[in-house]
Amino acid sequence: MSYAIRPYSPADRESVRYICCETGFSGKPIDPVFADREIFADFLTRYYTDWEPESSWVVEHENEVVGYLIGCTRFHYHRFIQALILPAFVIPKAISRLIRGRYDRQSRAFLQWCCTKALKEIPSKPKHAGHFHFNILPEHRNSGQGRRLVLIFSAWAKKRGNQRIYGQIQTKDDRRTERAFQRHGFKTWERREISKFREFNDETVYVSTVVKEL
């Protein structure tokens, strides 16, 4: 099958948000864990698509966007903007919908986890480093496009003056995903279990920070 990788454009925004939600639960749809796709996508993608779109790419197959990488090379700016996105786009919507009873038990539990445990469970990351987040729809994951996206971003971040980059990936007890990154010069920085997925998985789910020196 033929694939093409091209720079992100504003017309891709909804496709990126859709794929983010379709793959947000260990590569599967996020809905069983958190049913509010708008807020989930706002938190995970809005900075990259709206404030630093030049650091993002999409994968196309037969004129359909089937994957993406959204990245950040302006890490100080990201920290500032992300701190504004929460009170401007995420928290007010979540509170309003919670008060109106729009969330089921699982969604309420997810919000509780975000408020009480997320900061403790998400692994640390290096300061002063670019970073990326990528996802590909399940039927296209074995196409090698994830590797191509990471290599493209690595070259871009180096051109922009970043000395290191990192990504945070969901892994299970089998660490094949981390080893795949290690083959391309990444090292595992830290790995922590994510408790929010315990009731949905037989295997323990972790988030690992992987780092590459440029």
Coordinates of C-alpha atoms in Angstrom, one line a residue:
M1 CA 0.0 0.0 0.0
S2 CA 1.3 3.5 -0.8
Y3 CA 1.6 6.2 1.9
A4 CA 2.6 9.8 1.8
I5 CA 3.8 12.0 4.6
R6 CA 3.2 15.8 4.2
P7 CA 3.2 18.8 6.4
Y8 CA 0.1 19.4 8.5
S9 CA -2.4 22.0 7.2
P10 CA -5.4 23.5 9.0
A11 CA -7.8 21.3 6.9
D12 CA -6.3 18.3 8.8
R13 CA -7.3 19.5 12.2
E14 CA -10.5 17.4 12.6
S15 CA -8.7 14.3 11.3
V16 CA -5.9 14.7 13.8
R17 CA -8.5 15.2 16.6
Y18 CA -10.4 12.1 15.5
I19 CA -7.3 9.9 15.3
C20 CA -6.2 11.2 18.7
C21 CA -9.5 10.0 20.2
E22 CA -9.7 6.8 18.2
T23 CA -6.2 5.7 19.6
G24 CA -6.2 7.4 23.0
F25 CA -6.8 4.2 25.1
S26 CA -3.7 2.1 24.5
G27 CA -4.2 2.4 20.7
K28 CA -8.0 1.9 20.9
P29 CA -10.9 4.5 21.2
I30 CA -10.8 6.6 24.4
D31 CA -14.6 6.4 24.9
P32 CA -14.8 3.6 27.5
V33 CA -12.4 5.6 29.7
F34 CA -13.6 9.2 28.9
A35 CA -16.5 9.9 26.7
D36 CA -15.8 13.7 26.1
R37 CA -13.8 13.6 22.9
E38 CA -13.8 17.4 22.5
I39 CA -12.1 18.0 25.8
F40 CA -9.7 15.0 25.3
A41 CA -8.6 16.3 21.9
D42 CA -8.4 19.9 23.2
F43 CA -5.9 18.9 25.9
L44 CA -3.8 16.6 23.7
T45 CA -3.7 18.4 20.3
R46 CA -4.8 22.0 20.5
Y47 CA -1.4 23.6 21.2
Y48 CA 0.2 21.7 18.3
T49 CA -2.5 22.3 15.7
D50 CA -3.3 25.9 16.6
W51 CA 0.0 27.4 17.9
E52 CA 2.8 25.4 16.3
P53 CA 1.4 23.7 13.2
E54 CA 4.7 24.0 11.4
S55 CA 6.1 21.2 13.6
S56 CA 3.4 18.7 12.6
W57 CA 2.9 16.1 9.8
V58 CA 0.2 13.8 8.6
V59 CA 0.2 10.4 6.9
E60 CA -2.1 10.0 4.0
H61 CA -3.3 6.7 2.4
E62 CA -5.6 6.9 -0.6
N63 CA -6.2 10.7 0.1
E64 CA -7.3 9.9 3.6
V65 CA -5.4 11.1 6.7
V66 CA -4.6 7.9 8.7
G67 CA -1.9 9.1 11.1
Y68 CA -0.1 12.2 12.4
L69 CA 2.8 13.5 14.4
I70 CA 2.3 16.7 16.3
G71 CA 5.4 18.2 17.7
C72 CA 6.9 21.1 19.7
T73 CA 10.3 22.7 19.2
R74 CA 9.5 25.9 21.1
F75 CA 9.3 24.3 24.5
H76 CA 9.1 27.5 26.6
Y77 CA 6.3 28.8 24.5
H78 CA 4.5 25.5 24.8
R79 CA 4.6 25.6 28.5
F80 CA 3.1 29.1 28.5
I81 CA 0.3 28.3 26.0
Q82 CA -0.6 24.9 27.5
A83 CA -1.1 26.6 30.9
L84 CA -3.6 28.9 29.1
I85 CA -5.4 26.1 27.3
L86 CA -6.5 24.4 30.5
P87 CA -8.4 27.3 32.0
A88 CA -9.6 28.7 28.7
F89 CA -10.8 25.5 26.9
V90 CA -10.7 22.5 29.1
I91 CA -11.6 23.2 32.7
P92 CA -14.7 25.4 32.2
K93 CA -16.2 22.9 29.7
A94 CA -15.5 20.0 32.0
I95 CA -17.0 21.7 35.1
S96 CA -20.1 22.8 33.1
R97 CA -20.7 19.3 31.7
L98 CA -20.1 17.6 35.0
I99 CA -22.6 19.9 36.8
R100 CA -25.2 19.2 34.0
G101 CA -24.8 15.4 34.6
R102 CA -23.3 14.7 31.1
Y103 CA -20.6 12.3 32.3
D104 CA -21.0 8.7 33.2
R105 CA -19.2 7.0 36.0
Q106 CA -16.1 6.2 34.0
S107 CA -15.8 9.7 32.7
R108 CA -16.1 11.1 36.2
A109 CA -13.5 8.7 37.4
F110 CA -11.2 9.8 34.7
L111 CA -11.6 13.5 35.7
Q112 CA -10.9 12.5 39.3
W113 CA -7.7 10.7 38.2
C114 CA -6.6 13.8 36.3
C115 CA -7.1 16.0 39.3
T116 CA -5.6 13.7 42.0
K117 CA -3.2 11.2 40.4
A118 CA -2.1 12.3 36.9
L119 CA 0.8 14.5 38.0
K120 CA 2.2 11.7 40.2
E121 CA 1.9 8.9 37.6
I122 CA 3.0 10.6 34.4
P123 CA 6.8 10.1 34.2
S124 CA 9.2 13.0 34.3
K125 CA 10.6 14.5 31.1
P126 CA 13.7 16.5 30.3
K127 CA 13.7 20.3 30.5
H128 CA 14.6 22.4 27.5
A129 CA 13.8 19.7 25.0
G130 CA 11.5 19.4 22.0
H131 CA 8.9 16.7 22.1
F132 CA 6.4 14.9 19.9
H133 CA 3.2 12.8 20.0
F134 CA 2.1 10.6 17.2
N135 CA -0.7 8.1 16.4
I136 CA -1.7 6.0 13.5
L137 CA -5.0 4.2 13.0
P138 CA -4.7 0.5 13.8
E139 CA -5.1 -0.9 10.3
H140 CA -2.0 1.2 9.2
R141 CA 0.3 0.6 12.2
N142 CA 2.5 -2.0 10.6
S143 CA 3.3 0.2 7.6
G144 CA 6.5 1.8 9.0
Q145 CA 5.0 5.3 8.9
G146 CA 5.5 5.9 12.7
R147 CA 9.3 5.5 12.2
R148 CA 9.3 7.8 9.2
L149 CA 7.4 10.5 11.2
V150 CA 9.8 10.3 14.1
L151 CA 12.8 10.6 11.8
I152 CA 11.3 13.6 10.0
F153 CA 10.6 15.3 13.4
S154 CA 14.1 14.5 14.7
A155 CA 15.6 16.3 11.7
W156 CA 13.2 19.2 12.0
A157 CA 13.9 19.7 15.7
K158 CA 17.7 19.6 15.1
K159 CA 17.3 22.2 12.4
R160 CA 15.3 24.4 14.8
G161 CA 18.2 24.3 17.3
N162 CA 16.9 21.6 19.8
Q163 CA 19.6 19.6 21.4
R164 CA 17.3 16.8 22.5
I165 CA 13.8 15.5 21.9
Y166 CA 11.5 13.2 23.8
G167 CA 8.2 11.4 23.4
Q168 CA 5.9 9.8 26.0
I169 CA 4.5 6.4 24.9
Q170 CA 2.0 4.0 26.4
T171 CA 3.6 0.5 26.9
K172 CA 2.7 -2.7 28.6
D173 CA 4.7 -5.4 30.4
D174 CA 6.2 -6.3 27.1
R175 CA 8.7 -3.6 26.3
R176 CA 8.9 -4.1 22.5
T177 CA 7.7 -0.5 21.9
E178 CA 10.6 1.0 23.9
R179 CA 13.1 -1.3 22.2
A180 CA 11.9 -0.1 18.8
F181 CA 12.7 3.5 19.9
Q182 CA 16.0 2.4 21.3
R183 CA 17.0 1.1 17.8
H184 CA 16.7 4.7 16.6
G185 CA 18.9 6.3 19.3
F186 CA 16.3 6.9 22.0
K187 CA 16.9 5.9 25.7
T188 CA 14.2 5.3 28.3
W189 CA 14.2 8.3 30.7
E190 CA 11.5 7.0 33.1
R191 CA 8.6 4.6 33.2
R192 CA 5.6 4.6 35.5
E193 CA 2.4 2.7 35.8
I194 CA -0.9 4.5 34.8
S195 CA -3.5 3.4 37.3
K196 CA -6.5 4.7 35.3
F197 CA -6.3 1.8 32.9
R198 CA -6.2 -1.0 35.5
E199 CA -9.8 -2.0 35.3
F200 CA -9.7 -2.1 31.5
N201 CA -6.6 -4.2 30.9
D202 CA -5.3 -7.6 32.0
E203 CA -1.8 -6.3 31.5
T204 CA -0.3 -3.3 33.4
V205 CA -0.2 -0.2 31.3
Y206 CA 2.8 2.2 31.7
V207 CA 3.8 5.5 30.2
S208 CA 7.5 5.7 29.3
T209 CA 9.4 8.9 28.4
V210 CA 12.0 8.2 25.7
V211 CA 14.7 10.7 25.0
K212 CA 17.1 11.2 22.1
E213 CA 20.1 13.5 22.0
L214 CA 20.4 15.4 18.7

